């Protein structure tokens, strides 16, 4: 039987290409490959009959924006409503983090630090010299780590539904409050019932789909389950190391005001911790999946934030 979710991939891929991005695999080191969607104008394919079949990668000419996905979906599934709004003005890059999409590694490191290092290496190989990075949920934690490690490379950040680091106390409080036994049970559902439970806390409005579609989504999107479980284990840090990095970049927090996973108070606490470099914008009637639930509003605020970060314009 055809998987209805997987069957939509060619359509989404086609729409992304129409919007101006195409897939490109990058080997960041032997045994590690990260897949990206990159601006079509940065990939020059060899002419027919020309020796060699390797595409030539060209440096982007527009300001670079990197969109980093969360835990329940790969890159273009997460950011499908943002691409078309951004590609006219920006060179948009969308990675699949390791063990999402076709990105893989034979290394044993499952930390956000290794994800950040691999992402930076991949972007460098694609000709990116500086960028503003947008991170959602798990991707936000990777983005914070990337900004900490490479302050000259990351010019600024927009973060939605995320925190700087997942401490053991925040992890325990969050899963307990939401009625789950562990982050794995919450974020790696293995049944239609579990997926419905995840979406019920991630979305502002109740989403209804036939069970067949939930089942197909589970099969298509929740692959590499062992490795992703290890990513969740590698995500949690001890409360004994609560040091907040001092970021030199400007950071904009763009939040669904009804986010039940990382509640508004998390955003407010984080803004206070980050200090004067951080700004905040809430979006009403939106939950954790704010960029999918209210894409037009999200895109309007996102473009305003990107102009501020790239050009130093006023945030209003």
Coordinates of N, CA, C and O in Angstrom, one line a residue, residues 66-217:
X66 N 19.9 30.3 7.4 CA 19.9 28.9 7.5 C 18.8 28.5 8.4 O 18.6 29.0 9.5
X67 N 17.9 27.6 8.0 CA 16.7 27.2 8.7 C 16.9 25.8 9.3 O 17.1 24.8 8.5
X68 N 16.9 25.6 10.6 CA 17.3 24.4 11.3 C 16.0 23.8 11.9 O 15.4 24.4 12.8
X69 N 15.7 22.6 11.5 CA 14.4 21.9 11.9 C 14.4 21.3 13.4 O 15.5 21.3 14.0
X70 N 13.3 20.9 13.8 CA 13.1 20.3 15.1 C 13.2 18.8 15.0 O 13.8 18.2 14.1
X71 N 12.6 18.1 16.0 CA 12.8 16.7 16.2 C 11.8 15.8 15.4 O 12.0 14.6 15.2
X72 N 10.6 16.4 15.0 CA 9.6 15.5 14.5 C 9.5 15.6 13.0 O 8.6 15.0 12.4
X73 N 10.4 16.3 12.3 CA 10.3 16.4 10.9 C 11.6 16.9 10.3 O 12.3 17.6 10.9
X74 N 11.9 16.4 9.1 CA 13.2 16.9 8.4 C 13.0 18.3 7.9 O 12.0 18.9 8.1
X75 N 14.1 18.8 7.3 CA 14.2 20.2 6.9 C 13.0 20.8 6.2 O 12.4 21.7 6.7
X76 N 12.8 20.4 4.9 CA 11.8 21.1 4.1 C 10.4 20.8 4.6 O 9.5 21.6 4.3
X77 N 10.1 19.7 5.3 CA 8.8 19.4 5.9 C 8.5 20.5 7.0 O 7.4 21.1 7.0
X78 N 9.5 20.8 7.8 CA 9.4 21.8 8.8 C 9.2 23.2 8.3 O 8.4 23.9 8.8
X79 N 10.0 23.5 7.3 CA 10.1 24.9 6.8 C 9.4 25.2 5.5 O 9.7 26.2 4.8
X80 N 8.5 24.3 5.1 CA 7.9 24.4 3.7 C 7.2 25.7 3.5 O 7.1 26.2 2.4
X81 N 6.6 26.3 4.6 CA 5.8 27.5 4.4 C 6.7 28.8 4.5 O 6.2 29.9 4.3
X82 N 8.0 28.6 4.8 CA 8.9 29.8 5.0 C 9.8 30.0 3.7 O 10.2 31.1 3.5
X83 N 10.0 29.0 3.0 CA 11.0 29.1 1.9 C 10.6 30.1 0.9 O 11.4 31.0 0.6
X84 N 9.4 30.0 0.4 CA 9.0 31.0 -0.7 C 9.0 32.4 -0.2 O 9.1 33.3 -1.0
X85 N 8.8 32.6 1.1 CA 8.8 34.0 1.6 C 10.2 34.6 1.7 O 10.3 35.8 1.9
X86 N 11.2 33.8 1.7 CA 12.5 34.2 2.0 C 13.5 34.3 0.8 O 14.5 35.0 0.8
X87 N 13.3 33.4 -0.2 CA 14.3 33.2 -1.2 C 14.5 34.4 -2.2 O 15.6 34.5 -2.8
X88 N 13.6 35.3 -2.3 CA 13.8 36.4 -3.1 C 14.9 37.3 -2.6 O 15.7 37.9 -3.3
X89 N 14.9 37.5 -1.3 CA 15.9 38.4 -0.7 C 17.1 37.7 -0.1 O 18.2 38.3 0.1
X90 N 17.0 36.4 0.3 CA 18.1 35.7 1.0 C 18.5 34.5 0.2 O 17.7 33.8 -0.5
X91 N 19.7 34.1 0.5 CA 20.1 32.7 0.1 C 19.8 31.8 1.2 O 20.3 31.9 2.3
X92 N 18.8 30.9 1.0 CA 18.3 30.0 2.0 C 18.9 28.6 1.9 O 18.9 28.0 0.9
X93 N 19.4 28.2 3.1 CA 20.0 26.8 3.2 C 19.2 26.1 4.3 O 18.9 26.6 5.4
X94 N 18.8 24.9 4.0 CA 18.0 24.1 4.9 C 18.7 22.7 5.1 O 18.7 21.9 4.2
X95 N 19.3 22.5 6.2 CA 20.0 21.2 6.4 C 19.0 20.1 7.0 O 18.0 20.5 7.6
X96 N 19.3 18.9 6.7 CA 18.7 17.8 7.5 C 19.8 17.4 8.5 O 20.9 17.0 8.2
X97 N 19.5 17.6 9.8 CA 20.5 17.3 10.8 C 20.8 15.8 10.8 O 20.0 15.0 10.2
X98 N 21.9 15.4 11.4 CA 22.3 14.0 11.4 C 21.2 13.1 11.9 O 20.6 13.3 13.0
X99 N 20.9 12.0 11.1 CA 19.8 11.0 11.4 C 18.4 11.5 11.1 O 17.4 10.9 11.5
X100 N 18.4 12.6 10.3 CA 17.1 13.1 9.8 C 17.3 13.1 8.2 O 18.4 13.4 7.8
X101 N 16.2 12.9 7.5 CA 16.4 12.9 6.1 C 17.4 11.8 5.7 O 17.5 10.7 6.2
X102 N 18.4 12.2 4.8 CA 19.4 11.2 4.4 C 20.7 11.5 5.1 O 21.8 10.9 4.7
X103 N 20.8 12.3 6.2 CA 22.0 12.7 6.8 C 22.4 11.6 7.8 O 21.6 11.2 8.6
X104 N 23.7 11.2 7.7 CA 24.2 10.0 8.5 C 25.6 10.3 9.0 O 26.3 11.1 8.4
X105 N 26.0 9.6 10.0 CA 27.4 9.5 10.4 C 27.7 8.2 11.0 O 26.8 7.5 11.6
X106 N 29.0 7.8 10.9 CA 29.4 6.5 11.6 C 30.1 6.9 12.9 O 30.6 6.0 13.6
X107 N 30.1 8.2 13.3 CA 30.7 8.5 14.6 C 29.7 8.3 15.7 O 28.5 8.2 15.5
X108 N 30.2 8.1 16.9 CA 29.3 7.8 18.0 C 28.7 9.0 18.8 O 27.8 8.9 19.6
X109 N 29.3 10.2 18.5 CA 28.9 11.4 19.2 C 27.4 11.8 18.8 O 27.1 12.0 17.7
X110 N 26.6 12.0 19.9 CA 25.2 12.3 19.6 C 24.8 13.7 20.2 O 23.6 14.0 20.4
X111 N 25.8 14.5 20.5 CA 25.6 15.7 21.2 C 25.1 16.8 20.3 O 25.5 16.8 19.1
X112 N 24.4 17.9 20.8 CA 24.2 19.0 20.0 C 25.5 19.7 19.5 O 25.5 20.3 18.4
X113 N 26.5 19.6 20.2 CA 27.8 20.1 19.8 C 28.3 19.5 18.5 O 28.7 20.2 17.6
X114 N 28.2 18.2 18.4 CA 28.6 17.5 17.2 C 27.7 17.9 16.0 O 28.1 18.1 14.9
X115 N 26.4 18.0 16.3 CA 25.5 18.5 15.2 C 25.9 19.9 14.7 O 25.9 20.1 13.5
X116 N 26.2 20.7 15.7 CA 26.6 22.1 15.3 C 27.9 22.1 14.5 O 28.0 22.9 13.6
X117 N 28.9 21.3 15.0 CA 30.1 21.3 14.3 C 29.9 20.8 12.8 O 30.5 21.3 11.9
X118 N 29.1 19.7 12.7 CA 28.9 19.1 11.4 C 28.2 20.1 10.5 O 28.5 20.3 9.3
X119 N 27.2 20.8 11.0 CA 26.4 21.8 10.3 C 27.3 22.9 9.8 O 27.3 23.4 8.6
X120 N 28.2 23.4 10.7 CA 29.1 24.5 10.3 C 30.1 24.0 9.2 O 30.3 24.7 8.2
X121 N 30.6 22.8 9.3 CA 31.5 22.3 8.3 C 30.8 22.2 6.9 O 31.4 22.5 5.9
X122 N 29.6 21.7 7.0 CA 28.8 21.6 5.7 C 28.6 22.9 5.1 O 28.7 23.0 3.8
X123 N 28.2 23.9 5.8 CA 27.9 25.2 5.3 C 29.2 25.8 4.7 O 29.2 26.5 3.7
X124 N 30.3 25.6 5.4 CA 31.6 26.1 4.9 C 31.9 25.5 3.6 O 32.4 26.2 2.6
X125 N 31.7 24.2 3.4 CA 32.0 23.5 2.2 C 31.1 24.0 1.1 O 31.4 23.9 -0.1
X126 N 29.9 24.5 1.4 CA 28.9 25.0 0.4 C 29.2 26.5 0.1 O 28.5 27.1 -0.7
X127 N 30.3 27.0 0.7 CA 30.7 28.4 0.3 C 30.1 29.5 1.2 O 30.3 30.7 1.0
X128 N 29.5 29.1 2.3 CA 28.9 30.1 3.2 C 30.0 30.6 4.2 O 30.7 29.8 4.8
X129 N 30.1 31.9 4.3 CA 31.1 32.5 5.1 C 30.5 33.1 6.4 O 31.2 33.1 7.4
X130 N 29.3 33.5 6.3 CA 28.6 34.1 7.5 C 27.1 33.8 7.3 O 26.6 33.7 6.1
X131 N 26.3 33.8 8.3 CA 24.9 33.5 8.2 C 24.1 33.9 9.4 O 24.7 34.1 10.5
X132 N 22.8 34.1 9.2 CA 21.9 34.2 10.3 C 21.2 32.9 10.4 O 20.8 32.3 9.3
X133 N 21.0 32.3 11.6 CA 20.5 31.0 11.7 C 19.1 31.0 12.4 O 19.0 31.7 13.5
X134 N 18.1 30.3 11.9 CA 16.8 30.2 12.5 C 16.7 28.8 13.0 O 16.8 27.8 12.2
X135 N 16.4 28.7 14.3 CA 16.3 27.3 14.9 C 15.0 27.1 15.6 O 14.5 28.0 16.3
X136 N 14.4 25.9 15.3 CA 13.1 25.5 15.9 C 13.3 24.3 16.8 O 13.9 23.3 16.4
X137 N 12.9 24.4 18.1 CA 12.9 23.3 19.0 C 14.2 22.7 19.2 O 15.2 23.4 19.5
X138 N 14.4 21.4 18.9 CA 15.7 20.8 18.9 C 16.7 21.5 18.1 O 17.9 21.7 18.5
X139 N 16.3 22.0 16.9 CA 17.2 22.8 16.1 C 17.7 24.1 16.7 O 18.8 24.6 16.5
X140 N 16.8 24.6 17.6 CA 17.2 25.8 18.3 C 18.4 25.6 19.3 O 19.3 26.4 19.4
X141 N 18.4 24.4 19.9 CA 19.5 24.1 20.8 C 20.8 23.9 20.0 O 21.9 24.3 20.5
X142 N 20.7 23.3 18.8 CA 21.8 23.2 17.9 C 22.3 24.5 17.5 O 23.5 24.8 17.5
X143 N 21.4 25.4 17.2 CA 21.7 26.8 16.8 C 22.5 27.5 17.9 O 23.5 28.2 17.7
X144 N 22.0 27.4 19.1 CA 22.6 28.1 20.3 C 24.1 27.6 20.4 O 25.0 28.4 20.7
X145 N 24.3 26.3 20.3 CA 25.6 25.7 20.4 C 26.5 26.2 19.3 O 27.7 26.5 19.5
X146 N 25.9 26.3 18.1 CA 26.7 26.7 16.9 C 27.1 28.2 17.1 O 28.3 28.6 16.8
X147 N 26.2 29.0 17.6 CA 26.6 30.4 17.8 C 27.6 30.6 18.9 O 28.5 31.5 18.8
X148 N 27.6 29.7 19.9 CA 28.6 29.8 21.0 C 29.9 29.4 20.5 O 30.9 30.0 20.8
X149 N 30.0 28.3 19.6 CA 31.3 27.8 19.2 C 31.9 28.7 18.0 O 33.1 28.8 17.9
X150 N 31.0 29.3 17.2 CA 31.5 30.0 16.0 C 30.9 31.4 15.9 O 30.1 31.7 15.1
X151 N 31.3 32.3 16.9 CA 30.6 33.6 16.9 C 30.9 34.5 15.7 O 30.1 35.4 15.4
X152 N 32.0 34.2 15.0 CA 32.3 35.0 13.8 C 31.5 34.5 12.6 O 31.3 35.2 11.6
X153 N 31.1 33.2 12.7 CA 30.4 32.6 11.5 C 28.9 32.9 11.7 O 28.2 33.2 10.7
X154 N 28.3 32.8 12.9 CA 26.9 33.1 13.1 C 26.7 34.5 13.4 O 27.1 35.0 14.5
X155 N 26.0 35.3 12.5 CA 25.9 36.7 12.7 C 24.7 37.0 13.7 O 24.8 38.0 14.4
X156 N 23.7 36.2 13.7 CA 22.6 36.4 14.6 C 21.7 35.2 14.6 O 21.9 34.3 13.8
X157 N 20.7 35.2 15.5 CA 19.8 34.0 15.6 C 18.3 34.4 15.7 O 18.0 35.5 16.4
X158 N 17.5 33.6 15.2 CA 16.0 33.7 15.5 C 15.7 32.3 16.0 O 16.0 31.3 15.4
X159 N 15.1 32.2 17.2 CA 14.8 31.0 17.9 C 13.3 30.9 18.2 O 12.8 31.8 18.8
X160 N 12.7 29.7 17.9 CA 11.3 29.5 18.2 C 11.2 28.2 19.0 O 11.7 27.2 18.6
X161 N 10.4 28.2 20.1 CA 10.1 27.0 20.8 C 11.3 26.2 21.2 O 11.3 25.0 21.1
X162 N 12.3 26.9 21.8 CA 13.5 26.2 22.2 C 14.1 26.8 23.4 O 13.6 27.8 23.9
X163 N 15.2 26.2 23.9 CA 15.9 26.8 25.1 C 17.4 26.6 24.8 O 17.8 25.9 23.8
X164 N 18.2 27.3 25.6 CA 19.7 27.2 25.3 C 20.2 25.8 25.5 O 21.0 25.4 24.6
X165 N 19.8 25.1 26.5 CA 20.2 23.7 26.7 C 19.2 23.0 27.5 O 18.5 23.6 28.4
X166 N 19.0 21.7 27.3 CA 18.0 20.9 28.0 C 18.6 20.4 29.3 O 19.4 19.4 29.2
X167 N 18.4 21.0 30.4 CA 18.9 20.5 31.7 C 18.0 19.3 32.1 O 16.9 19.2 31.7
X168 N 18.5 18.5 33.0 CA 17.8 17.3 33.5 C 16.5 17.8 34.2 O 15.4 17.1 34.1
X169 N 16.5 18.9 34.9 CA 15.3 19.3 35.6 C 14.3 19.8 34.7 O 13.1 19.5 34.8
X170 N 14.7 20.6 33.6 CA 13.7 21.0 32.6 C 13.1 19.8 31.9 O 11.9 19.8 31.6
X171 N 13.9 18.9 31.5 CA 13.5 17.7 30.8 C 12.4 16.9 31.6 O 11.4 16.6 31.2
X172 N 12.8 16.7 32.9 CA 11.8 16.0 33.8 C 10.6 16.7 34.0 O 9.5 16.1 34.0
X173 N 10.7 18.0 34.3 CA 9.5 18.8 34.5 C 8.6 18.9 33.3 O 7.3 18.7 33.4
X174 N 9.2 19.0 32.1 CA 8.4 19.1 30.9 C 7.6 17.9 30.6 O 6.4 17.9 30.3
X175 N 8.3 16.7 30.6 CA 7.6 15.5 30.2 C 6.6 15.1 31.3 O 5.5 14.6 31.0
X176 N 6.9 15.4 32.5 CA 5.9 15.1 33.6 C 4.7 16.0 33.5 O 3.5 15.5 33.6
X177 N 4.9 17.3 33.3 CA 3.7 18.2 33.1 C 2.8 17.8 31.9 O 1.6 18.0 32.0
X178 N 3.4 17.3 30.9 CA 2.7 17.0 29.7 C 2.1 15.6 29.8 O 1.3 15.2 28.9
X179 N 2.4 14.8 30.8 CA 1.8 13.5 31.0 C 2.5 12.4 30.4 O 1.9 11.3 30.1
X180 N 3.8 12.5 30.1 CA 4.6 11.5 29.5 C 5.6 11.0 30.5 O 5.9 11.6 31.5
X181 N 6.1 9.8 30.3 CA 7.1 9.2 31.2 C 8.6 9.6 30.8 O 9.4 9.5 31.7
X182 N 8.8 9.9 29.6 CA 10.1 10.3 29.1 C 10.1 11.1 27.9 O 9.0 11.2 27.2
X183 N 11.2 11.8 27.5 CA 11.3 12.5 26.3 C 11.2 11.6 25.1 O 10.6 12.1 24.0
X184 N 11.6 10.4 25.2 CA 11.5 9.5 24.1 C 10.1 9.1 23.8 O 9.6 9.1 22.7
X185 N 9.3 8.9 24.9 CA 7.9 8.6 24.7 C 7.2 9.8 24.0 O 6.3 9.6 23.2
X186 N 7.5 11.0 24.4 CA 6.9 12.2 23.9 C 7.3 12.4 22.4 O 6.5 12.6 21.5
X187 N 8.6 12.4 22.1 CA 9.2 12.8 20.8 C 9.4 11.7 19.8 O 9.7 12.0 18.6
X188 N 9.4 10.5 20.3 CA 9.6 9.4 19.4 C 8.4 8.4 19.5 O 8.5 7.2 19.9
X189 N 7.2 8.9 19.2 CA 6.0 8.0 19.3 C 6.1 6.8 18.4 O 6.7 6.9 17.3
X190 N 5.6 5.6 18.9 CA 5.7 4.4 18.0 C 4.3 3.9 17.7 O 4.1 2.7 17.3
X191 N 3.3 4.7 17.9 CA 1.9 4.3 17.6 C 1.1 5.6 17.2 O 1.5 6.7 17.5
X192 N 0.0 5.3 16.6 CA -0.9 6.4 16.2 C -1.4 7.2 17.4 O -1.4 8.4 17.4
X193 N -1.6 6.5 18.5 CA -2.1 7.1 19.8 C -1.0 8.0 20.3 O -1.2 9.2 20.7
X194 N 0.3 7.6 20.2 CA 1.4 8.4 20.7 C 1.6 9.6 19.8 O 1.9 10.7 20.3
X195 N 1.5 9.5 18.5 CA 1.6 10.6 17.6 C 0.5 11.6 17.8 O 0.8 12.8 17.9
X196 N -0.7 11.1 18.0 CA -1.8 12.1 18.3 C -1.5 12.8 19.6 O -1.8 14.0 19.8
X197 N -1.0 12.1 20.6 CA -0.7 12.8 21.9 C 0.4 13.8 21.7 O 0.3 14.9 22.3
X198 N 1.4 13.6 20.9 CA 2.4 14.6 20.6 C 1.8 15.8 20.0 O 2.1 16.9 20.4
X199 N 1.0 15.6 18.9 CA 0.4 16.7 18.2 C -0.6 17.5 19.1 O -0.7 18.7 18.9
X200 N -1.2 16.8 20.0 CA -2.2 17.5 20.9 C -1.5 18.5 21.8 O -2.1 19.5 22.2
X201 N -0.2 18.3 22.2 CA 0.5 19.2 23.0 C 1.3 20.2 22.2 O 1.7 21.3 22.6
X202 N 1.6 19.8 20.9 CA 2.4 20.7 20.0 C 1.6 21.8 19.3 O 2.2 22.8 19.0
X203 N 0.3 21.5 19.1 CA -0.5 22.4 18.3 C -1.5 23.2 19.1 O -1.9 22.6 20.2
X204 N -1.8 24.4 18.7 CA -2.8 25.2 19.5 C -4.2 24.6 19.3 O -4.9 24.5 20.2
X205 N -4.5 24.3 18.0 CA -5.8 23.8 17.7 C -5.7 22.3 17.5 O -4.7 21.8 17.1
X206 N -6.8 21.6 17.9 CA -6.8 20.1 17.7 C -6.8 19.8 16.2 O -7.5 20.3 15.4
X207 N -5.8 18.9 15.8 CA -5.7 18.5 14.4 C -6.4 17.2 14.2 O -6.2 16.3 15.0
X208 N -7.2 17.1 13.2 CA -7.9 15.9 12.9 C -7.4 15.4 11.5 O -7.4 16.1 10.5
X209 N -6.9 14.2 11.5 CA -6.6 13.4 10.3 C -7.0 12.0 10.5 O -7.1 11.5 11.6
X210 N -7.3 11.3 9.4 CA -7.6 9.9 9.5 C -6.4 9.1 10.0 O -5.3 9.5 9.8
X211 N -6.7 8.0 10.7 CA -5.6 7.2 11.3 C -4.6 6.8 10.3 O -3.4 6.6 10.6
X212 N -5.1 6.5 9.1 CA -4.2 6.1 8.0 C -3.1 7.1 7.8 O -1.9 6.7 7.6
X213 N -3.4 8.4 7.8 CA -2.4 9.4 7.6 C -1.4 9.5 8.8 O -0.2 9.7 8.6
X214 N -1.9 9.4 10.0 CA -1.0 9.3 11.2 C -0.1 8.2 11.0 O 1.1 8.3 11.3
X215 N -0.6 7.0 10.6 CA 0.3 5.8 10.5 C 1.3 6.0 9.4 O 2.5 5.7 9.6
X216 N 0.9 6.6 8.3 CA 1.9 6.8 7.2 C 2.9 7.9 7.7 O 4.1 7.8 7.3
X217 N 2.5 8.9 8.4 CA 3.5 9.9 8.9 C 4.5 9.2 9.9 O 5.7 9.5 9.8

